[in-house]
Amino acid sequence: MDNVAPLNRSPADKLGRPLRDLRISVMDRCNFRCPYCMPRERFHEHYAFLKTAERLSFEEILRLTRLFVPLGVRKLRITGGEPLLRVNLPDLVADLNAIPGVEDIALTTNGVLLGKHAYELKAAGLSRVTVSLDSLDQDVFAKMNGGFGRVGEVLDGIQHALDAGLGPVKINAVIQRGVNEESVLPLVEHFRGTGITVRFIEYMDVGNRNHWDQQLVVPSKDLQSRIHERWPLHPVKPDHVGEVARRYAFDDGRGQVGFISSVTQPFCGSCSRARLAADGVFYTCLFAQHGTDLRGPLRAGATDEELLRTIRGTWMQREDRYSEQRMTLRARAHNDPKVEMNYIGG
Ligand SMILES: C[S@@+](CC[C@H](N)C(=O)[O-])C[C@H]1O[C@@H](n2cnc3c(N)ncnc32)[C@H](O)[C@@H]1O
Ligand code: SF4
């Protein structure tokens, strides 16, 4: 293959950002209907989810991932939709784990099926899990996920993940004003001192169907001061360039909390994430309106070199920084919808 960057070199995008992370959505379906992601009235029983043949097969995901790695990707995150709905997922993890250059494979899940799969996933080479949990209160939890599952199942999934060695486990909690704000302190209290870090995510305007309203966004700094009043916090230095969450440690040494503040403190400047959607479209931003189809050429017989050139060229043309330009871009976006979260994952 000519034109292939050496393993230790990665093309930069137009804003000088390297390619380091690949988020792979393996499933557009979900067993929840979180109103902020897949509202029930839009993702109803007649909704046209991808057919099996439209989703990338494991072989196709592997082939594409093998091409992303020489361009700089070191970390993979498997997501969805709900990734644990994808049959035989541990087989994919094992094959991804065998790709030279892949250093870390994480999974984001709503946790309901984690109890069943944690050991198999660990054995296959999964490094870590992030579990989404927006409240410990069953009624609020149900409101935040469209009425599915039980808090107990998610906590059980988290325990299985810890027992299987899939730590450090992180919790993602999306907070919406007036809906689950009261769940913040109980979540912190529950996980403080357990080694599990809760990360509070600002409600984002992903896709077009979640009726995003800025009034419902609770700025991270408000949450941080509420938590600080009860359990004093101090900031912690980022672990690596491009870390999405700003982390704070409890002054009493009982762990950390994180804040993912895409709305009030955008982190586009250091974003090194590429996203491969369940149908094989490559997106360079979570809020993208357009992507680059890789499934079409792949199934039409493109060579590795041709696919690599496409991936590389797409990254080099990248200039997305949606979160920094949110209000201007939202005003223009009416006729040109963004891709939905369940295709590309969080
Ligand atoms: C799309 S989900 C996919 C994986 C899995 N189903 C889960 O919920 O963890 C990935 C993450 O995106 C977050 N998310 C979804 N919609 C969001 C929104 N509108 N604003 C902020 N975070 C969102 C979820 O809470 C979750 O932590
Ligand atoms: S956030 Fe995750 S669990 Fe909730 S609807 Fe979206 S994909 Fe499903």
Coordinates of N, CA, C and O in Angstrom, one line a residue, residues 1-85:
M1 N 0.8 -1.2 0.0 CA 0.0 0.0 0.0 C 0.9 1.3 0.0 O 1.7 1.4 0.9
D2 N 0.8 2.1 -1.0 CA 1.5 3.3 -0.9 C 0.6 4.4 -0.2 O -0.6 4.1 0.0
N3 N 1.1 5.5 0.1 CA 0.3 6.6 0.6 C -0.3 6.2 2.0 O -1.2 6.8 2.5
V4 N 0.3 5.2 2.7 CA -0.1 4.8 4.0 C 0.8 5.5 5.0 O 2.0 5.4 4.9
A5 N 0.2 6.2 6.0 CA 1.1 6.8 7.0 C 1.7 5.8 7.9 O 1.1 4.7 8.1
P6 N 2.9 6.0 8.3 CA 3.5 5.0 9.2 C 2.7 4.9 10.5 O 2.0 5.8 10.8
L7 N 2.8 3.7 11.2 CA 1.9 3.5 12.4 C 1.9 4.7 13.4 O 0.9 4.9 14.0
N8 N 3.1 5.3 13.5 CA 3.2 6.3 14.6 C 2.9 7.7 14.0 O 3.1 8.7 14.7
R9 N 2.3 7.8 12.8 CA 2.0 9.1 12.3 C 0.5 9.2 11.9 O 0.0 8.3 11.3
S10 N -0.1 10.3 12.2 CA -1.5 10.5 12.0 C -1.7 11.8 11.2 O -1.1 12.7 11.5
P11 N -2.6 11.7 10.2 CA -2.9 13.0 9.5 C -3.6 13.9 10.4 O -4.4 13.5 11.3
A12 N -3.3 15.2 10.3 CA -4.1 16.2 11.1 C -5.2 16.7 10.3 O -5.2 16.7 9.0
D13 N -6.3 17.1 10.9 CA -7.4 17.7 10.2 C -7.1 19.2 9.9 O -6.0 19.7 10.3
K14 N -8.1 20.0 9.4 CA -7.8 21.3 9.0 C -7.5 22.2 10.2 O -6.9 23.3 10.0
L15 N -7.9 21.8 11.4 CA -7.6 22.6 12.6 C -6.4 22.0 13.4 O -6.2 22.3 14.6
G16 N -5.7 21.1 12.7 CA -4.5 20.5 13.4 C -4.7 19.4 14.4 O -3.8 19.0 15.1
R17 N -6.0 18.9 14.4 CA -6.3 17.8 15.3 C -6.0 16.4 14.8 O -6.4 16.1 13.7
P18 N -5.3 15.6 15.5 CA -5.0 14.3 15.1 C -6.2 13.3 15.2 O -7.1 13.7 15.9
L19 N -6.1 12.2 14.6 CA -7.1 11.1 14.7 C -6.6 10.1 15.8 O -5.6 9.5 15.6
R20 N -7.4 10.0 16.9 CA -6.9 9.1 17.9 C -7.9 8.0 18.4 O -7.6 7.0 18.8
D21 N -9.2 8.4 18.3 CA -10.3 7.6 18.9 C -11.3 7.3 17.8 O -11.6 8.1 16.9
L22 N -11.8 6.0 17.8 CA -12.8 5.6 16.9 C -14.0 5.1 17.7 O -13.8 4.2 18.5
R23 N -15.1 5.7 17.5 CA -16.4 5.3 18.2 C -17.2 4.5 17.2 O -17.5 5.0 16.1
I24 N -17.4 3.2 17.5 CA -18.1 2.3 16.5 C -19.5 2.0 17.0 O -19.7 1.4 18.1
S25 N -20.5 2.5 16.3 CA -21.9 2.2 16.7 C -22.2 0.8 16.0 O -22.2 0.7 14.8
V26 N -22.5 -0.2 16.8 CA -22.7 -1.5 16.3 C -24.2 -1.8 16.2 O -24.6 -2.8 15.6
M27 N -25.1 -0.9 16.7 CA -26.5 -1.2 16.7 C -27.3 0.1 16.8 O -27.0 0.9 17.7
D28 N -28.2 0.3 15.8 CA -29.0 1.6 15.9 C -30.3 1.4 16.8 O -30.9 2.4 17.2
R29 N -30.6 0.1 17.1 CA -31.8 -0.1 18.0 C -31.4 0.1 19.4 O -30.2 0.0 19.8
C30 N -32.4 0.2 20.3 CA -32.2 0.3 21.7 C -33.3 -0.3 22.5 O -34.5 -0.3 22.0
N31 N -33.1 -0.8 23.7 CA -34.1 -1.3 24.5 C -34.7 -0.2 25.5 O -35.5 -0.5 26.3
F32 N -34.2 1.0 25.4 CA -34.7 2.2 26.1 C -35.2 3.2 25.0 O -34.9 3.1 23.9
R33 N -35.9 4.2 25.5 CA -36.4 5.3 24.7 C -36.2 6.6 25.4 O -37.1 7.3 25.8
C34 N -34.9 6.8 25.8 CA -34.6 8.1 26.5 C -35.1 9.3 25.7 O -34.7 9.4 24.5
P35 N -36.0 10.1 26.2 CA -36.6 11.2 25.4 C -35.5 12.1 24.9 O -35.7 12.7 23.8
Y36 N -34.4 12.2 25.5 CA -33.3 13.1 25.0 C -32.5 12.5 23.9 O -31.6 13.1 23.3
C37 N -32.8 11.2 23.6 CA -32.0 10.5 22.5 C -32.9 9.9 21.5 O -32.8 10.2 20.3
M38 N -33.8 9.0 21.9 CA -34.7 8.3 21.0 C -36.1 8.4 21.5 O -36.7 7.4 22.0
P39 N -36.7 9.6 21.4 CA -38.0 9.8 22.0 C -39.0 8.8 21.4 O -39.0 8.5 20.2
R40 N -39.8 8.3 22.3 CA -40.7 7.2 22.0 C -41.7 7.5 20.8 O -42.0 6.7 20.0
E41 N -42.1 8.7 20.8 CA -43.1 9.1 19.7 C -42.5 9.1 18.3 O -43.2 8.9 17.3
R42 N -41.1 9.3 18.3 CA -40.5 9.3 17.0 C -39.9 7.9 16.7 O -39.9 7.4 15.5
F43 N -39.4 7.2 17.7 CA -38.8 5.9 17.5 C -39.8 4.8 18.0 O -39.6 4.1 19.0
H44 N -40.9 4.8 17.2 CA -42.1 3.9 17.6 C -41.9 2.5 17.0 O -40.9 2.2 16.4
E45 N -43.0 1.7 17.2 CA -42.8 0.3 16.8 C -42.8 0.2 15.3 O -42.3 -0.8 14.8
H46 N -43.2 1.2 14.5 CA -43.1 1.1 13.1 C -41.8 1.9 12.5 O -41.7 2.0 11.3
Y47 N -41.0 2.3 13.4 CA -39.8 3.1 12.9 C -38.9 2.2 12.1 O -38.7 1.0 12.5
A48 N -38.4 2.7 11.0 CA -37.6 1.8 10.1 C -36.1 1.8 10.6 O -35.3 2.6 10.1
F49 N -35.9 0.9 11.5 CA -34.5 0.7 11.9 C -33.7 0.0 10.8 O -34.4 -0.5 9.9
L50 N -32.4 0.0 10.9 CA -31.6 -0.6 9.8 C -32.0 -2.1 9.8 O -32.2 -2.8 10.9
K51 N -32.0 -2.7 8.6 CA -32.1 -4.1 8.5 C -30.8 -4.7 8.7 O -29.7 -4.1 8.5
T52 N -30.7 -6.0 9.1 CA -29.5 -6.7 9.4 C -28.5 -6.4 8.3 O -27.3 -6.1 8.5
A53 N -28.9 -6.6 7.0 CA -28.0 -6.5 5.9 C -27.5 -5.0 5.7 O -26.4 -4.8 5.0
E54 N -28.2 -4.1 6.3 CA -27.8 -2.7 6.1 C -26.7 -2.3 7.1 O -26.0 -1.3 7.0
R55 N -26.7 -3.1 8.2 CA -25.7 -2.8 9.3 C -24.3 -3.4 8.8 O -24.3 -4.4 8.1
L56 N -23.3 -2.7 9.2 CA -22.0 -3.3 8.9 C -21.9 -4.7 9.6 O -22.3 -4.8 10.7
S57 N -21.3 -5.7 8.9 CA -21.1 -7.0 9.5 C -19.8 -6.8 10.4 O -19.1 -5.8 10.3
F58 N -19.6 -7.8 11.2 CA -18.3 -7.8 12.1 C -17.1 -7.7 11.2 O -16.1 -7.0 11.4
E59 N -17.1 -8.5 10.1 CA -16.0 -8.5 9.2 C -15.7 -7.1 8.6 O -14.6 -6.7 8.5
E60 N -16.8 -6.4 8.3 CA -16.7 -5.1 7.7 C -16.1 -4.1 8.7 O -15.3 -3.3 8.4
I61 N -16.7 -4.2 10.0 CA -16.2 -3.3 11.0 C -14.7 -3.6 11.2 O -13.9 -2.6 11.4
L62 N -14.3 -4.8 11.2 CA -12.9 -5.1 11.5 C -12.0 -4.6 10.3 O -10.9 -4.0 10.6
R63 N -12.5 -4.8 9.1 CA -11.7 -4.3 8.0 C -11.5 -2.8 8.1 O -10.3 -2.3 7.9
L64 N -12.6 -2.1 8.4 CA -12.4 -0.6 8.4 C -11.6 -0.2 9.6 O -10.7 0.7 9.5
T65 N -11.8 -0.9 10.8 CA -11.0 -0.5 12.0 C -9.5 -0.7 11.7 O -8.6 0.1 12.0
R66 N -9.2 -1.8 11.0 CA -7.7 -2.0 10.6 C -7.2 -0.9 9.8 O -6.0 -0.6 9.8
L67 N -8.0 -0.2 9.1 CA -7.6 1.0 8.2 C -7.5 2.2 9.0 O -6.7 3.1 8.7
F68 N -8.3 2.4 10.1 CA -8.3 3.6 10.9 C -7.0 3.6 11.8 O -6.5 4.6 12.1
V69 N -6.6 2.4 12.2 CA -5.4 2.3 13.1 C -4.1 2.9 12.6 O -3.5 3.7 13.2
P70 N -3.7 2.6 11.3 CA -2.5 3.2 10.8 C -2.6 4.7 10.7 O -1.6 5.4 10.6
L71 N -3.8 5.2 10.7 CA -4.0 6.7 10.6 C -3.9 7.4 12.0 O -4.1 8.6 12.1
G72 N -3.8 6.6 13.1 CA -3.6 7.2 14.4 C -4.5 6.6 15.5 O -4.3 6.9 16.7
V73 N -5.6 5.9 15.1 CA -6.5 5.5 16.1 C -5.8 4.5 17.1 O -5.2 3.5 16.7
R74 N -6.0 4.7 18.4 CA -5.5 3.9 19.4 C -6.6 3.3 20.3 O -6.4 2.3 20.9
K75 N -7.6 4.1 20.5 CA -8.7 3.8 21.4 C -10.0 3.5 20.6 O -10.3 4.4 19.8
L76 N -10.7 2.5 21.0 CA -12.0 2.2 20.4 C -13.0 2.3 21.4 O -12.8 1.9 22.6
R77 N -14.2 2.8 21.1 CA -15.4 2.7 22.0 C -16.5 2.2 21.2 O -16.9 2.6 20.1
I78 N -17.1 1.1 21.8 CA -18.2 0.5 21.1 C -19.5 1.0 21.7 O -19.6 1.1 22.9
T79 N -20.4 1.5 20.8 CA -21.6 2.2 21.3 C -22.8 1.9 20.4 O -22.8 0.9 19.6
G80 N -23.8 2.7 20.5 CA -25.0 2.4 19.7 C -25.9 3.7 19.8 O -25.4 4.8 20.0
G81 N -27.2 3.5 19.7 CA -28.1 2.5 20.2 C -27.6 1.7 21.4 O -26.7 2.2 22.1
E82 N -28.1 0.6 21.6 CA -27.6 -0.2 22.7 C -26.7 -1.3 22.2 O -27.2 -2.3 21.5
P83 N -25.4 -1.2 22.4 CA -24.5 -2.1 21.8 C -24.7 -3.6 22.2 O -24.4 -4.5 21.5
L84 N -25.2 -3.8 23.5 CA -25.4 -5.1 23.9 C -26.5 -5.9 23.3 O -26.8 -7.0 23.5
L85 N -27.3 -5.1 22.4 CA -28.3 -5.8 21.6 C -27.7 -6.5 20.4 O -28.4 -7.3 19.8

